[in-house]
C-alpha positions as a LaTeX table, in Angstrom:
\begin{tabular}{lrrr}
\hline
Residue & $x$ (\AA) & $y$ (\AA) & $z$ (\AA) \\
\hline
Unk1 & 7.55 & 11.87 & $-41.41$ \\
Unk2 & 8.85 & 12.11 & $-38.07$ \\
Unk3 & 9.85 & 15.26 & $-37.98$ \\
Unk4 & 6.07 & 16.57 & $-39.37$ \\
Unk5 & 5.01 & 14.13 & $-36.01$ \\
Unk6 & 7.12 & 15.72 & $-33.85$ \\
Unk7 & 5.98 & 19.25 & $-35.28$ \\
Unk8 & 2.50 & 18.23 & $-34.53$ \\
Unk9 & 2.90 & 17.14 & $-31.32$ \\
Unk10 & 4.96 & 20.46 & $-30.58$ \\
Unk11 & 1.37 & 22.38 & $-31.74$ \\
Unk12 & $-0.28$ & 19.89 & $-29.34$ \\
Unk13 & 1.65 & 21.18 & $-26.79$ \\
Unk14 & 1.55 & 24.71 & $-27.22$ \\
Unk15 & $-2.39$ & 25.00 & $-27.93$ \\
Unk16 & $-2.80$ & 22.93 & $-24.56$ \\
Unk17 & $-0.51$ & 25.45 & $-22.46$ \\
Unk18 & $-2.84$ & 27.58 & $-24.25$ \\
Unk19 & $-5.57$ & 26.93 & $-23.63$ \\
Unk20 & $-4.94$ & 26.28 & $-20.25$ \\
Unk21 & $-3.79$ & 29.96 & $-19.41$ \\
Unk22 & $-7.16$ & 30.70 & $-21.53$ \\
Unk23 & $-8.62$ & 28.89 & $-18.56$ \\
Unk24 & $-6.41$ & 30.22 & $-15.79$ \\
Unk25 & $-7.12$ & 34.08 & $-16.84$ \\
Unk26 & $-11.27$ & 33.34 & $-17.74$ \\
Unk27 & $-10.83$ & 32.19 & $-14.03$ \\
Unk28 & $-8.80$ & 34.84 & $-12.74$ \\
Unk29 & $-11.09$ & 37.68 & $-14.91$ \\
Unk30 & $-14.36$ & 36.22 & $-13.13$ \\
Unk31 & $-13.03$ & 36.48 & $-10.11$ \\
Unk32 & $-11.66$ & 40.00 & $-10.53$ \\
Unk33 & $-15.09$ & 41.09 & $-11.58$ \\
Unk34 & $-16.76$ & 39.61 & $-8.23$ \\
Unk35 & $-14.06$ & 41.76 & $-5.99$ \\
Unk36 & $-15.03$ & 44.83 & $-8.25$ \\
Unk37 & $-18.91$ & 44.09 & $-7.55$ \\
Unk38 & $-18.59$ & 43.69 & $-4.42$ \\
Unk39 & $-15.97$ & 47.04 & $-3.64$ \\
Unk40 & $-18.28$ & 48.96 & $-5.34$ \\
Unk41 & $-21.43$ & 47.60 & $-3.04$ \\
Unk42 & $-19.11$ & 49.22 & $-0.43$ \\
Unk43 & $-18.03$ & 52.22 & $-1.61$ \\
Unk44 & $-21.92$ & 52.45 & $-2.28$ \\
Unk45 & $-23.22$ & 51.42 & 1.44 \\
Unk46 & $-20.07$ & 53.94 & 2.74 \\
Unk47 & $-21.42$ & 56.84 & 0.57 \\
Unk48 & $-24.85$ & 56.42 & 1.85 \\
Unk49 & $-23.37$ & 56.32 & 5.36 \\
Unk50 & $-21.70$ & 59.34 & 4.87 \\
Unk51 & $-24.98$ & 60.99 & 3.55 \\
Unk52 & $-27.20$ & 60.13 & 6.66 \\
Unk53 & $-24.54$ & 61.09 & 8.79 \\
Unk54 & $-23.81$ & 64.65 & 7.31 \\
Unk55 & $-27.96$ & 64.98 & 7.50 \\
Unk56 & $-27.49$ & 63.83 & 11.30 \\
Unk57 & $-25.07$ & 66.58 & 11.90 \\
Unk58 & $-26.96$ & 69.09 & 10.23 \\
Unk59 & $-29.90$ & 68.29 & 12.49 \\
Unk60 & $-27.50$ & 67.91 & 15.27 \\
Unk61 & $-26.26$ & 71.48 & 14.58 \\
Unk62 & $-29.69$ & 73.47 & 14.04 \\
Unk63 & $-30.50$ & 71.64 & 17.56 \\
Unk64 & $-27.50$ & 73.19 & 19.32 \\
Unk65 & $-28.01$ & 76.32 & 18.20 \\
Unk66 & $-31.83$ & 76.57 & 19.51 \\
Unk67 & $-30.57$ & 75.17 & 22.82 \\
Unk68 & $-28.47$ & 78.51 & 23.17 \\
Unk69 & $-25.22$ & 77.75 & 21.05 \\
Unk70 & $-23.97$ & 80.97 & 19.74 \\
Unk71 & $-21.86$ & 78.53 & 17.31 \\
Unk72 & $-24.53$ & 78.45 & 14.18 \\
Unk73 & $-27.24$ & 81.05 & 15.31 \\
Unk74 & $-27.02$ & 82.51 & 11.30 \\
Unk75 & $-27.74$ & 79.15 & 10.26 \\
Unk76 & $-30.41$ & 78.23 & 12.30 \\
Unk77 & $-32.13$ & 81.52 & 11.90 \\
Unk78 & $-31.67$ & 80.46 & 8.14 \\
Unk79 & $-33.33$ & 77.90 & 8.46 \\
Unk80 & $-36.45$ & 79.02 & 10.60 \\
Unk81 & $-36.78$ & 81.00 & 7.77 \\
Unk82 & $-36.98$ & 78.97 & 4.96 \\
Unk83 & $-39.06$ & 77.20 & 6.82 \\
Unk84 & $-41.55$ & 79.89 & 7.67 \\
Unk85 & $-41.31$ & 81.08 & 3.85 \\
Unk86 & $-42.87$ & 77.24 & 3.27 \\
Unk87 & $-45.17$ & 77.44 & 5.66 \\
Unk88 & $-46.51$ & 80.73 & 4.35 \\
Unk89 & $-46.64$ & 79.21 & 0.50 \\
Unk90 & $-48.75$ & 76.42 & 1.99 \\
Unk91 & $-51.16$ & 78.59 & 3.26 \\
Unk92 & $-51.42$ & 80.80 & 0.65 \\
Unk93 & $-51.91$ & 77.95 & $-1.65$ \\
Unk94 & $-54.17$ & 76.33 & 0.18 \\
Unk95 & $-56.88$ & 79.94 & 0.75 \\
Unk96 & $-56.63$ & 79.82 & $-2.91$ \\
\hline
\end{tabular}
């Protein structure tokens, strides 16, 4: 009988320890999963950073070039274009 006790109290043992590194990696897991939330929120606010700031120097290039930069002349003549072609589908649509 004592060795079955002794057995027992082996299994005792063993399903503590496990259940204890059940514990320590539920832990460990949850805590894993708040670092990737929040490095993700990051890599999400850095993105959008990087998008306004390529838009800034877009503007910041088309307003060069009609101060008398020879630098991006194509591109701002581009883009007097385009904007010229809107401005003439506007009207048009609107003496329809």
């Amino acid at each position: 009988m004592s060795e079955i006790a002794e057995i027992i109290d082996t299994l005792e043992n063993r399903i503590e320890k496990l259940f204890s590194k059940i514990t320590t990696l539920e832990k460990n897991n949850a805590l894993l999963n708040q670092e990737l939330t929040e490095t993700a929120l990051v890599v999400q606010k850095k993105t959008d950073e990087i998008n306004v700031l390529k838009s800034h120097y877009e503007s910041l290039k088309i307003t060069n070039s009609l101060l008398g930069s020879d630098d991006n002349k194509r591109d701002t003549k581009l883009k007097i274009n385009s904007l010229i072609r809107e401005i003439d589908y506007c009207i048009a649509q609107l003496s329809d």
